């Protein structure tokens, strides 16, 4: 798959905002602050749950905007493109 993939800037921003709430411990933190594997697992799980809540909050607001047509603004095409972008980025961390 050497073919370049392009997504909307809005999608890239949303993905970046959701991913930035995750804080994984680096090796130094693991040795200094966390004495057990359980502590590291809890930290990772909490970060994952925070990212999931952030994504759920975003989607909740976005879907409400798509469901209610306010004036001339129609968010449905933007949402359709957003979903296409997400599908094209599955399993592509970059």
Short mmCIF file of C-alpha atoms in Angstrom, two decimals, residues 5-66:
data_model
loop_
_atom_site.label_atom_id
_atom_site.label_comp_id
_atom_site.label_asym_id
_atom_site.label_seq_id
_atom_site.Cartn_x
_atom_site.Cartn_y
_atom_site.Cartn_z
CA UNK A 5 -4.08 8.41 1.85
CA UNK A 6 -5.77 11.76 2.38
CA UNK A 7 -8.34 12.66 5.02
CA UNK A 8 -10.08 15.89 5.97
CA UNK A 9 -8.30 18.23 8.36
CA UNK A 10 -11.34 18.06 10.67
CA UNK A 11 -10.97 14.29 10.94
CA UNK A 12 -7.24 14.55 11.58
CA UNK A 13 -7.87 17.14 14.30
CA UNK A 14 -10.52 15.02 16.01
CA UNK A 15 -8.28 11.95 15.92
CA UNK A 16 -5.38 13.96 17.34
CA UNK A 17 -7.54 15.43 20.12
CA UNK A 18 -8.80 12.01 21.16
CA UNK A 19 -5.33 10.45 21.03
CA UNK A 20 -3.67 13.25 22.99
CA UNK A 21 -5.60 12.41 26.19
CA UNK A 22 -3.75 9.09 26.40
CA UNK A 23 -0.65 9.21 28.58
CA UNK A 24 1.45 6.07 28.49
CA UNK A 25 4.27 5.67 30.98
CA UNK A 26 7.76 5.67 29.57
CA UNK A 27 10.33 3.20 30.88
CA UNK A 28 11.78 5.70 33.35
CA UNK A 29 8.35 6.39 34.87
CA UNK A 30 7.66 2.68 35.19
CA UNK A 31 10.82 2.08 37.22
CA UNK A 32 10.63 5.21 39.39
CA UNK A 33 6.94 5.63 40.12
CA UNK A 34 5.25 2.30 39.49
CA UNK A 35 6.53 -0.71 41.35
CA UNK A 36 4.18 -3.25 39.87
CA UNK A 37 2.72 -4.29 36.55
CA UNK A 38 -0.75 -3.72 38.01
CA UNK A 39 -0.11 0.02 38.44
CA UNK A 40 1.03 0.29 34.83
CA UNK A 41 -2.04 -1.63 33.64
CA UNK A 42 -4.33 0.65 35.66
CA UNK A 43 -2.70 3.74 34.16
CA UNK A 44 -3.09 2.39 30.63
CA UNK A 45 -6.70 1.35 31.26
CA UNK A 46 -7.56 4.76 32.71
CA UNK A 47 -6.02 6.51 29.70
CA UNK A 48 -7.97 4.27 27.35
CA UNK A 49 -11.23 4.98 29.20
CA UNK A 50 -10.56 8.72 29.08
CA UNK A 51 -9.99 8.53 25.32
CA UNK A 52 -13.21 6.54 24.91
CA UNK A 53 -15.20 9.10 26.93
CA UNK A 54 -13.71 11.92 24.86
CA UNK A 55 -14.68 10.15 21.64
CA UNK A 56 -18.18 9.43 22.94
CA UNK A 57 -18.69 13.05 23.98
CA UNK A 58 -17.53 14.29 20.60
CA UNK A 59 -19.76 11.85 18.70
CA UNK A 60 -22.74 12.66 20.89
CA UNK A 61 -22.49 16.37 20.11
CA UNK A 62 -21.71 15.73 16.44
CA UNK A 63 -24.70 13.41 16.01
CA UNK A 64 -27.01 15.91 17.73
CA UNK A 65 -25.83 18.55 15.27
CA UNK A 66 -26.49 16.16 12.38
#
